[in-house]
Coordinates of C-alpha atoms in Angstrom, one line a residue:
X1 CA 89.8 -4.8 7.4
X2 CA 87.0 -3.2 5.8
X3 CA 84.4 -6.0 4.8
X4 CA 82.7 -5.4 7.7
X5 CA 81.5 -2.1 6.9
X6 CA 81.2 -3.3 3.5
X7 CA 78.7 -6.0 4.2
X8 CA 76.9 -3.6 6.9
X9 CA 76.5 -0.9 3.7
X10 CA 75.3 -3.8 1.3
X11 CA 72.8 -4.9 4.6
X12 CA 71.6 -1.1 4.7
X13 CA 71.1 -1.6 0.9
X14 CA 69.3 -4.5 1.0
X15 CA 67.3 -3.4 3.0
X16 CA 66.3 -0.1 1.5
X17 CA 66.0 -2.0 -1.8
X18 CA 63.1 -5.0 0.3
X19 CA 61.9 -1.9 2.0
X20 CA 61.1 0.0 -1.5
X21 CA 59.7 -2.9 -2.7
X22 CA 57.4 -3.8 0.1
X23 CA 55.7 -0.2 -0.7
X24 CA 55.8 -0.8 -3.9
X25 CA 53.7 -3.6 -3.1
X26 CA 51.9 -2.0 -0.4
X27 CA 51.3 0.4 -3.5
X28 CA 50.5 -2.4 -6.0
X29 CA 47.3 -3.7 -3.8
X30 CA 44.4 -2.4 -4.9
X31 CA 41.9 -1.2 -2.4
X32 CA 39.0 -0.9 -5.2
X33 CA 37.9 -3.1 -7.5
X34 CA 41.0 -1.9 -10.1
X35 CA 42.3 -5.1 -9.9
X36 CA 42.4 -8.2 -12.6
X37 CA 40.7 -10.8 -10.1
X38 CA 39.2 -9.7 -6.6
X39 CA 36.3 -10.6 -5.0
X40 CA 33.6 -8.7 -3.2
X41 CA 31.5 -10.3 -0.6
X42 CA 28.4 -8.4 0.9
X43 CA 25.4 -9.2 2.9
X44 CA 22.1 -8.6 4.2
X45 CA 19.3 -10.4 6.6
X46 CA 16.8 -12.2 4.0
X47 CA 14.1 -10.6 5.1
X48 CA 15.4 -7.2 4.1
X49 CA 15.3 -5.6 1.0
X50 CA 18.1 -5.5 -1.9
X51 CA 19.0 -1.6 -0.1
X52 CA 20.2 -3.3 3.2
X53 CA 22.9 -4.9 1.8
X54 CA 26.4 -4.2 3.6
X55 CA 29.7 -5.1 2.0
X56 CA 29.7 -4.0 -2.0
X57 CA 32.9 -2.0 -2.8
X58 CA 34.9 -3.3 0.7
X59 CA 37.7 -5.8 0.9
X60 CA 39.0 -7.1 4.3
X61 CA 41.0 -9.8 5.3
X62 CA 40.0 -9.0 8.9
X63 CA 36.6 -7.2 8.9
X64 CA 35.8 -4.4 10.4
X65 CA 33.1 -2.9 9.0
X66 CA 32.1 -5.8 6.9
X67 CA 29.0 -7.2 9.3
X68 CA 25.7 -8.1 9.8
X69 CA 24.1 -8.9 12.7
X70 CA 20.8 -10.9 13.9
X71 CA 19.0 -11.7 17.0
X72 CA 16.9 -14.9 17.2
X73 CA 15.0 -16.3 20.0
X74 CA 16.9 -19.9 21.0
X75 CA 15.1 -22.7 18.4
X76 CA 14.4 -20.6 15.5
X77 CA 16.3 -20.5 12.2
X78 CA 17.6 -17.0 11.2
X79 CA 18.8 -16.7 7.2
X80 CA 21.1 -14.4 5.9
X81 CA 21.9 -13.3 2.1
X82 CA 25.7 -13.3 1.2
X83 CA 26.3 -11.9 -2.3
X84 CA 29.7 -13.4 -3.8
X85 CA 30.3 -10.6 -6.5
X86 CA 33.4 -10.7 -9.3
X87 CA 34.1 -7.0 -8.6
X88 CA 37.6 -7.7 -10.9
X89 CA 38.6 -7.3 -14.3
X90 CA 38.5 -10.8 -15.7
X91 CA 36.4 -14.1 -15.3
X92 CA 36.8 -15.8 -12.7
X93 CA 36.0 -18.5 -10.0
X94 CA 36.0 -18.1 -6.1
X95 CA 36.5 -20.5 -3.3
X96 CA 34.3 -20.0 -0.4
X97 CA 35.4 -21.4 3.4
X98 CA 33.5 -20.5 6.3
X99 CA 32.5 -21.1 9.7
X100 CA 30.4 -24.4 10.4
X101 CA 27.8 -25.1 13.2
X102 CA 29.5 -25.1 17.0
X103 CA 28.6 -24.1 20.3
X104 CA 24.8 -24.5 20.4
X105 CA 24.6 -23.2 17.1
X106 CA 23.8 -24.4 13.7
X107 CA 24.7 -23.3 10.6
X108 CA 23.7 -24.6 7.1
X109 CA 25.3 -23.3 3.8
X110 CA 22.9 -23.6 0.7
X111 CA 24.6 -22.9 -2.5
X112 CA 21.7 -20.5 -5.1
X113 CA 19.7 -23.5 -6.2
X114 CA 19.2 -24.5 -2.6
X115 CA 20.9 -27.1 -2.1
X116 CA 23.1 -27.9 0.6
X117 CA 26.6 -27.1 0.3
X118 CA 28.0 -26.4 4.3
X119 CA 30.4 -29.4 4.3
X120 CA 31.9 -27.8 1.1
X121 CA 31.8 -24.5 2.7
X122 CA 33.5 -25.5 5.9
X123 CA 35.8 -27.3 4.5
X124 CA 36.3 -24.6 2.6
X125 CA 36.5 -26.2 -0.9
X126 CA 33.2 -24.6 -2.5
X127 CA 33.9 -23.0 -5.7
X128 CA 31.7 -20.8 -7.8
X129 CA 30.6 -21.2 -10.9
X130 CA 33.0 -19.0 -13.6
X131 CA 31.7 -15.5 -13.3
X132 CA 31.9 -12.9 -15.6
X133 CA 32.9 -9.3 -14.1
X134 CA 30.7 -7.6 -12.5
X135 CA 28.3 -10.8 -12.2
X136 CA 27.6 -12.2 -8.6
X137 CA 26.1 -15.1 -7.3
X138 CA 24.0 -15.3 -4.1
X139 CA 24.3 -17.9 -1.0
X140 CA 22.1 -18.5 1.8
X141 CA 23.7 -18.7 5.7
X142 CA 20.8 -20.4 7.9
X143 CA 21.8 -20.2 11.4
X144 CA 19.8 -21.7 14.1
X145 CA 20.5 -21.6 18.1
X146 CA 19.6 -24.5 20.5
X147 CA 18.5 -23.4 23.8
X148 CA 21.0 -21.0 25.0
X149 CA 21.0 -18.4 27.3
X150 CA 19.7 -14.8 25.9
X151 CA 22.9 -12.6 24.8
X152 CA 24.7 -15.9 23.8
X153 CA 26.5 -14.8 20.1
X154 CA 27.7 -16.9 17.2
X155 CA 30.3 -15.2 15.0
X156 CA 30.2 -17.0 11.7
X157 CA 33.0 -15.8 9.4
X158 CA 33.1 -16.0 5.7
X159 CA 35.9 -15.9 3.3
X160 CA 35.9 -15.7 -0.5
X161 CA 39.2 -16.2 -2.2
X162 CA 40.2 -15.9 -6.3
X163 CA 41.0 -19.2 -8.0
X164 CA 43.3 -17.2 -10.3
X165 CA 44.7 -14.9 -7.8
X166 CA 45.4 -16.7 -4.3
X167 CA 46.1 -12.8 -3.0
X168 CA 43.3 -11.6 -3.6
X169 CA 40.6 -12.0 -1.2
X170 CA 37.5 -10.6 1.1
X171 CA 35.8 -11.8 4.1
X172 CA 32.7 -11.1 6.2
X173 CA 31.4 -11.8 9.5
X174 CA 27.8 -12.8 10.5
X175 CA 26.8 -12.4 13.8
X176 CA 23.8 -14.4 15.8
X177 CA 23.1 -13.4 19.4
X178 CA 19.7 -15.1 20.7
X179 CA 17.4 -13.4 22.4
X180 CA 13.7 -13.5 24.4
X181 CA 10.6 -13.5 22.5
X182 CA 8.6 -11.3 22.1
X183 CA 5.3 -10.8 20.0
X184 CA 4.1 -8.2 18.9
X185 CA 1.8 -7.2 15.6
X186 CA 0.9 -3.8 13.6
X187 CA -1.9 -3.1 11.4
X188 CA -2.5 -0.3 9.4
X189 CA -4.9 2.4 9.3
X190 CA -6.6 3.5 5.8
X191 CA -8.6 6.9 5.8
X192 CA -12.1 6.8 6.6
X193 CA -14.2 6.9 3.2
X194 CA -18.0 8.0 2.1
X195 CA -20.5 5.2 0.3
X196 CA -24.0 5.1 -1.1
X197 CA -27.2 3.5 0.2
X198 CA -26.1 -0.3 -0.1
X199 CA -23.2 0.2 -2.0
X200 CA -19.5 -0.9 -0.5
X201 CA -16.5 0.3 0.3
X202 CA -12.6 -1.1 0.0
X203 CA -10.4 -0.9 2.9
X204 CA -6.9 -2.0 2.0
X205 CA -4.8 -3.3 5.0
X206 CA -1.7 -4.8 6.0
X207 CA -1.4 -6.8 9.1
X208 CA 3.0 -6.7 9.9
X209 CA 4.5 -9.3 12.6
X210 CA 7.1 -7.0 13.9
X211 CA 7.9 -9.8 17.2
X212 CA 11.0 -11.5 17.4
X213 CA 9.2 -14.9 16.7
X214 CA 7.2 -16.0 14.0
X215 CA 3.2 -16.3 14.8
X216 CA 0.0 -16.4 13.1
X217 CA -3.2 -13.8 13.3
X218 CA -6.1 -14.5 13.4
X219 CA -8.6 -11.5 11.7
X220 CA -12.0 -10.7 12.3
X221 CA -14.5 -7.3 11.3
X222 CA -17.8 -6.1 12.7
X223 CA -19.6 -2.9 11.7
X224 CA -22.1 -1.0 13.7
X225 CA -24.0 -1.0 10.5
X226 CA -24.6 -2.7 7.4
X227 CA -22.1 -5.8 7.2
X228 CA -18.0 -6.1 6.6
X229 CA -15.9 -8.8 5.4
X230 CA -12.5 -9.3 5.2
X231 CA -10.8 -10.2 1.4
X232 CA -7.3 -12.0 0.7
X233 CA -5.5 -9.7 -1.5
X234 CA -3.9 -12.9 -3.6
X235 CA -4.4 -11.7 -7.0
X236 CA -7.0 -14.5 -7.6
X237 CA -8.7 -14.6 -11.2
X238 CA -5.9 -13.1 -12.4
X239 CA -5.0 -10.1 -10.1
X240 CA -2.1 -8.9 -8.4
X241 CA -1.1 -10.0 -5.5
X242 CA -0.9 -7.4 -2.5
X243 CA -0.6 -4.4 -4.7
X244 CA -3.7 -3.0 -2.4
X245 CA -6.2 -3.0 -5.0
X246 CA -9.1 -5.2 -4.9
X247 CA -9.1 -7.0 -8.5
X248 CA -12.9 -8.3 -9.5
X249 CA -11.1 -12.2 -8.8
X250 CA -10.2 -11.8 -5.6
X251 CA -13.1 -13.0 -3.6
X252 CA -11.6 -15.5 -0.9
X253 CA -12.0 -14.7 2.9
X254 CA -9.1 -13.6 5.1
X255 CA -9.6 -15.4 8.1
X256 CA -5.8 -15.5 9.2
X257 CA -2.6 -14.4 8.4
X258 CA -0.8 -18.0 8.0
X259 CA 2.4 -18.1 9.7
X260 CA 4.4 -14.9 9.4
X261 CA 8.1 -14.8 9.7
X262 CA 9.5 -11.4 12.1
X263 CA 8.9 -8.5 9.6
X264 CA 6.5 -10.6 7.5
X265 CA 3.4 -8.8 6.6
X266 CA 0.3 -9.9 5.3
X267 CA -2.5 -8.2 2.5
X268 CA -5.8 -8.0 2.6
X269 CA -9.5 -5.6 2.5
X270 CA -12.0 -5.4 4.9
X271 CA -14.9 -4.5 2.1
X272 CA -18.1 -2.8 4.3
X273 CA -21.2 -2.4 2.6
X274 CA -23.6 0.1 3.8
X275 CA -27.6 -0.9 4.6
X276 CA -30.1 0.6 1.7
X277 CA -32.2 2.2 4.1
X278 CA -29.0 4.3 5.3
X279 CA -29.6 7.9 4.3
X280 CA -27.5 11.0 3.8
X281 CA -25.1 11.3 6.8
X282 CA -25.1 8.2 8.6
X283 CA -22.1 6.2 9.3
X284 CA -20.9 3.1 9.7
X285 CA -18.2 2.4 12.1
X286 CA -16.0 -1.2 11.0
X287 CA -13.4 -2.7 14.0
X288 CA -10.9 -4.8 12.2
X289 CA -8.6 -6.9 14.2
X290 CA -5.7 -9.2 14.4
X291 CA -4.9 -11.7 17.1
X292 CA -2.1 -13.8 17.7
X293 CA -0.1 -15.7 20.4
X294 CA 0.4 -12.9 22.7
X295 CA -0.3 -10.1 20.6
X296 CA -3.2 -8.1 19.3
X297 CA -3.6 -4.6 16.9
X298 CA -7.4 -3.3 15.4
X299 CA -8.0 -0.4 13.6
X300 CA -11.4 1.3 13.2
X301 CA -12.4 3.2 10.0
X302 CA -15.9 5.2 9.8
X303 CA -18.0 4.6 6.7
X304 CA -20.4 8.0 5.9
X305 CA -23.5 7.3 4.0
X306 CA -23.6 10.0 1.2
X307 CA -27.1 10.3 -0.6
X308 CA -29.4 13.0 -2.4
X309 CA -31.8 14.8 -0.4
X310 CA -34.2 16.1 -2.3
X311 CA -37.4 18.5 -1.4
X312 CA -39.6 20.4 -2.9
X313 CA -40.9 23.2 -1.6
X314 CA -44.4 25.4 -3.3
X315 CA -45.6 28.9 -3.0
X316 CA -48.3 31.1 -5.0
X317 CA -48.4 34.7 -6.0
X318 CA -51.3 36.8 -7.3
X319 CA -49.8 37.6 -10.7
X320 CA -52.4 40.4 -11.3
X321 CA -51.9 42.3 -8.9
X322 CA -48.2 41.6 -8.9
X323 CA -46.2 41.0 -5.7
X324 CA -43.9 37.9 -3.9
X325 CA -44.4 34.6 -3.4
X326 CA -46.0 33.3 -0.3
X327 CA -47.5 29.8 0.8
X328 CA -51.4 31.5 -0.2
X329 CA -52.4 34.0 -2.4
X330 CA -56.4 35.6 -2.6
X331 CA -57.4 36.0 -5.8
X332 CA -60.6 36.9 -7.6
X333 CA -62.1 35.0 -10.7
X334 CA -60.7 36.0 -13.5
X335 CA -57.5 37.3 -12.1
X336 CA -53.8 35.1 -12.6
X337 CA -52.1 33.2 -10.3
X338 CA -48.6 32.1 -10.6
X339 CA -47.2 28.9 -9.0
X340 CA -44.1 27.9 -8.0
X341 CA -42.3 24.8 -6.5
X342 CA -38.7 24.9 -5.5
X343 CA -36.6 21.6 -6.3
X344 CA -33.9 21.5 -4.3
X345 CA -31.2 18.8 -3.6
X346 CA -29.8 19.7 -0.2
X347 CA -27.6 15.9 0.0
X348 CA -24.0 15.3 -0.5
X349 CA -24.6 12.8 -4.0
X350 CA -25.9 13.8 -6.8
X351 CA -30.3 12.9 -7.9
X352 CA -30.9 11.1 -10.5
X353 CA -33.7 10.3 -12.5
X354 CA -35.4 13.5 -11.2
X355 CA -38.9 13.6 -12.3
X356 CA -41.7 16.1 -10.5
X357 CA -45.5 15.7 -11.3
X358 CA -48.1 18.2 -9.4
X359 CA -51.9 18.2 -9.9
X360 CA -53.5 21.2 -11.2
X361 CA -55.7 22.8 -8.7
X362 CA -59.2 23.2 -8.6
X363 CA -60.9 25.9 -10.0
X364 CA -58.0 27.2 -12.2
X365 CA -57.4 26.5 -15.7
X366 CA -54.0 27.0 -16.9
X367 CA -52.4 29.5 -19.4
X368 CA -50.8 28.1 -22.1
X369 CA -47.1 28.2 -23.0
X370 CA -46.9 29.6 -19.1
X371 CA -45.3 25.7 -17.7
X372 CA -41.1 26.6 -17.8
X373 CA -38.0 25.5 -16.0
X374 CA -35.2 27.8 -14.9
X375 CA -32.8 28.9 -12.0
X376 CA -33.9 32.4 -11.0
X377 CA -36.2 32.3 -7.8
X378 CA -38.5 34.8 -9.8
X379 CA -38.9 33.0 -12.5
X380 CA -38.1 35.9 -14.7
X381 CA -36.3 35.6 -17.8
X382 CA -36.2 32.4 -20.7
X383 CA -36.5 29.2 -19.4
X384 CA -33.4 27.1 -19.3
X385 CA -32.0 25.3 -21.9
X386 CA -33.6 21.5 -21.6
X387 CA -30.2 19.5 -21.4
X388 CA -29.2 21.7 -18.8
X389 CA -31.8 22.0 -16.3
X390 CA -34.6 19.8 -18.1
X391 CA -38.3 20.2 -19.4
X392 CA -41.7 20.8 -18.1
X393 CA -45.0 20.1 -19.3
X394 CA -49.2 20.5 -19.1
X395 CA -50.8 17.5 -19.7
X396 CA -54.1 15.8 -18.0
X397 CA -54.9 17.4 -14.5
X398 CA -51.3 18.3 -14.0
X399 CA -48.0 19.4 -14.7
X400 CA -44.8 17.1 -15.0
X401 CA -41.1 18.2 -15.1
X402 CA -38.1 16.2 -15.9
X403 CA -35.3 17.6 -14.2
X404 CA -31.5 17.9 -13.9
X405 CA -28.4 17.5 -16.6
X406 CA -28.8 15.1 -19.0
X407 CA -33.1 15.1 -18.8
X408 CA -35.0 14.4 -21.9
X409 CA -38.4 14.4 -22.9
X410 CA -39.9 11.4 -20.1
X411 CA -36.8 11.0 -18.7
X412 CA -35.2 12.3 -15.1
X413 CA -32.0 13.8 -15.6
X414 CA -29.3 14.7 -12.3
X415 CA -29.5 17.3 -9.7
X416 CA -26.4 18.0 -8.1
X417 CA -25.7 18.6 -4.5
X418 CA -26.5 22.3 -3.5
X419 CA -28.2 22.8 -6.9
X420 CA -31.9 24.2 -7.0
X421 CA -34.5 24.6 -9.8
X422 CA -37.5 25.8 -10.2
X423 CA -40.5 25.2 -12.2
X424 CA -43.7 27.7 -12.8
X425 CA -46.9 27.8 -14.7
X426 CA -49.5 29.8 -14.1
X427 CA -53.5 29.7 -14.1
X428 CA -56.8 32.0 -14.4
X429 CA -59.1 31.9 -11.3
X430 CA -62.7 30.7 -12.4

């Protein structure tokens, strides 16, 4: 009479005891990599860089945030990364399954060597290698659409599941949707620079196909003086290649890009050489373009001739009677005159080599020990010291001065920009 309310109390138990241990399982499942096996799937577009990657640290069996997505003009291959990571506790092997090629779309499957392994895949029968945790291995998905209408998408779902653990598993999904080309290029833009009289100047560049297709540009310089030519940066003679330094070995011409993949860039210099008649101030200005199918970017940079400009300028004084220096002084015989003459660089580069030789006048004769060298307009005080602003000298029918930093005794020294110095002697009217 009562085993029906018995057998609906053990049914109530029952099910509190499945119920309990359902969360317990719900409990059990890791939703991190705490577990003993447990893959961990990931990926990014190949052209993108190791940071783009989406996926590490997720596990879905139906993804919803595990994605990446790719647009593709109809006819041209798109490649993704996907990163098959042991994220578990132990070694372990994981079988791979995923979507093959279908509605105007093909897909391709090539295992980290590069060869092809999409039957396997979509069959899904590929296994890994054993994999030590935390070690990963790294797949390519090439997807490719025929000639489909633009906004046409190809889902292509990936599943990675543990050969020790049949629970344990992630998936991803990677999404093609084709799309119109369209071209289009960048190039960038180095700050203008300053060069000497027929010396050159390094340009570093970077010519990007940011289109949706891949093209090829064409390069090309002119300058409005002097000449320009562009450089591969390829690390040739035993450079770097496209680290944006011009390497002595690197000396073949950049004529064009070579095919260039969407986000593809390409290295090179455009190296302008000033004429050796240019003088202080003048510029050069180089165009530097890129042309492709459809598409076109130049960039101008303006090349500034910086050179010494050096002048020397002479005035007398009656040293008698006293009194300033002017451009002509009377004097009687027997009376002093003092010369000077102003050297002045007024450029924007240093003089070198600086050497200054001036005839005695006539009718003088000079006073010895009177030739010096030093910075005060009035030429009062003890001559510099000869490294610093050089050495004069009486010899002959005139006087000659070595100037600058760094002169010595018949050698020029420098004269920097701004810098003056003066040199004096003086002479008894006959």
């Amino acid at each position: 009479m009562f085993k029906p309310l018995i057998q609906i109390n053990e049914i109530v138990r029952l099910a509190t005891v499945a119920s309990a241990l359902l969360a317990l399982l719900l409990v059990a499942t890791p939703s991190r990599a705490d577990a003993a096996y447990q893959p961990d799937l990931a990926a990014k577009l190949a052209r993108e860089a190791d940071a783009a990657y989406v996926g590490f640290g997720v596990y879905e069996a139906d993804p919803r945030t595990q994605f990446k997505y790719q647009s593709l003009p109809t006819g041209h291959a798109g490649s993704f990364r996907l990163t098959v990571k042991n994220a578990g506790d132990l070694p372990d092997r994981f079988t791979l399954g995923g979507t093959g090629s279908g509605s105007g779309f093909t897909v391709r499957y090539l295992d980290p060597g590069g060869s092809d392994v999409t039957a396997a895949v979509a069959a899904g029968t590929y296994r890994t290698a054993l994999l030590q945790p935390g070690e990963s291995v790294v797949l390519s998905v090439e997807v490719t659409p025929s000639d489909l209408p633009i906004g046409t998408s190809y889902q292509v779902g990936v599943g990675a599941v543990s050969a020790a653990d049949a629970t344990r598993a992630d998936r991803f999904n990677l999404e093609t949707v084709t799309c119109g080309s369209t071209p289009a290029v960048t190039i960038t833009s180095p700050p203008d620079a300053t060069g000497t009289p027929g010396g050159s100047v390094v340009y570093p560049y970077t010519v990007t196909n940011v289109g949706t297709d891949t093209n090829t540009f064409a390069l090309a310089s002119g300058s409005t003086a002097g000449t320009s030519v562009l450089i591969a940066d390829d690390g040739a003679g035993g450079g770097i290649a496209g680290d944006g330094i011009r390497q002595a070995g690197e000396t073949n011409v950049a004529s064009t890009t070579g095919v260039l993949a969407p986000g593809q860039g390409y290295r090179f210099f455009a190296v302008v050489t000033l004429p050796g008649s240019s003088v202080n101030g003048n510029t050069s200005v180089t165009t530097v373009t890129a042309t492709g199918t459809g598409a076109t970017a130049s960039d101008q940079t303006t090349t500034t001739t910086v050179a010494p400009v050096v002048s020397v300028e002479e005035s007398v004084r009656n040293f008698s009677q006293g009194g300033g220096f002017s451009a002509a002084a009377d004097a009687q015989p027997g009376e002093t005159v003092e010369y000077r003459m102003r050297v002045t660089n007024s450029g924007a580069a240093a003089a070198t080599a600086v050497v200054l030789t001036a005839p005695l006048p006539a009718d003088v004769t000079l006073v010895p020990g009177s030739v010096k060298v030093t910075t005060s307009a009035v030429g009062d005080g003890d001559p510099c010291v000869p490294s610093a602003c050089g050495q004069a000298s009486a010899g002959g029918n005139g006087i000659s001065a070595f100037l600058g930093t760094g002169a010595g005794d018949g050698t020029g020294g420098a004269l920097a920009p701004g810098n003056t110095l003066y040199v004096f002697f003086r002479a008894v009217v006959q």
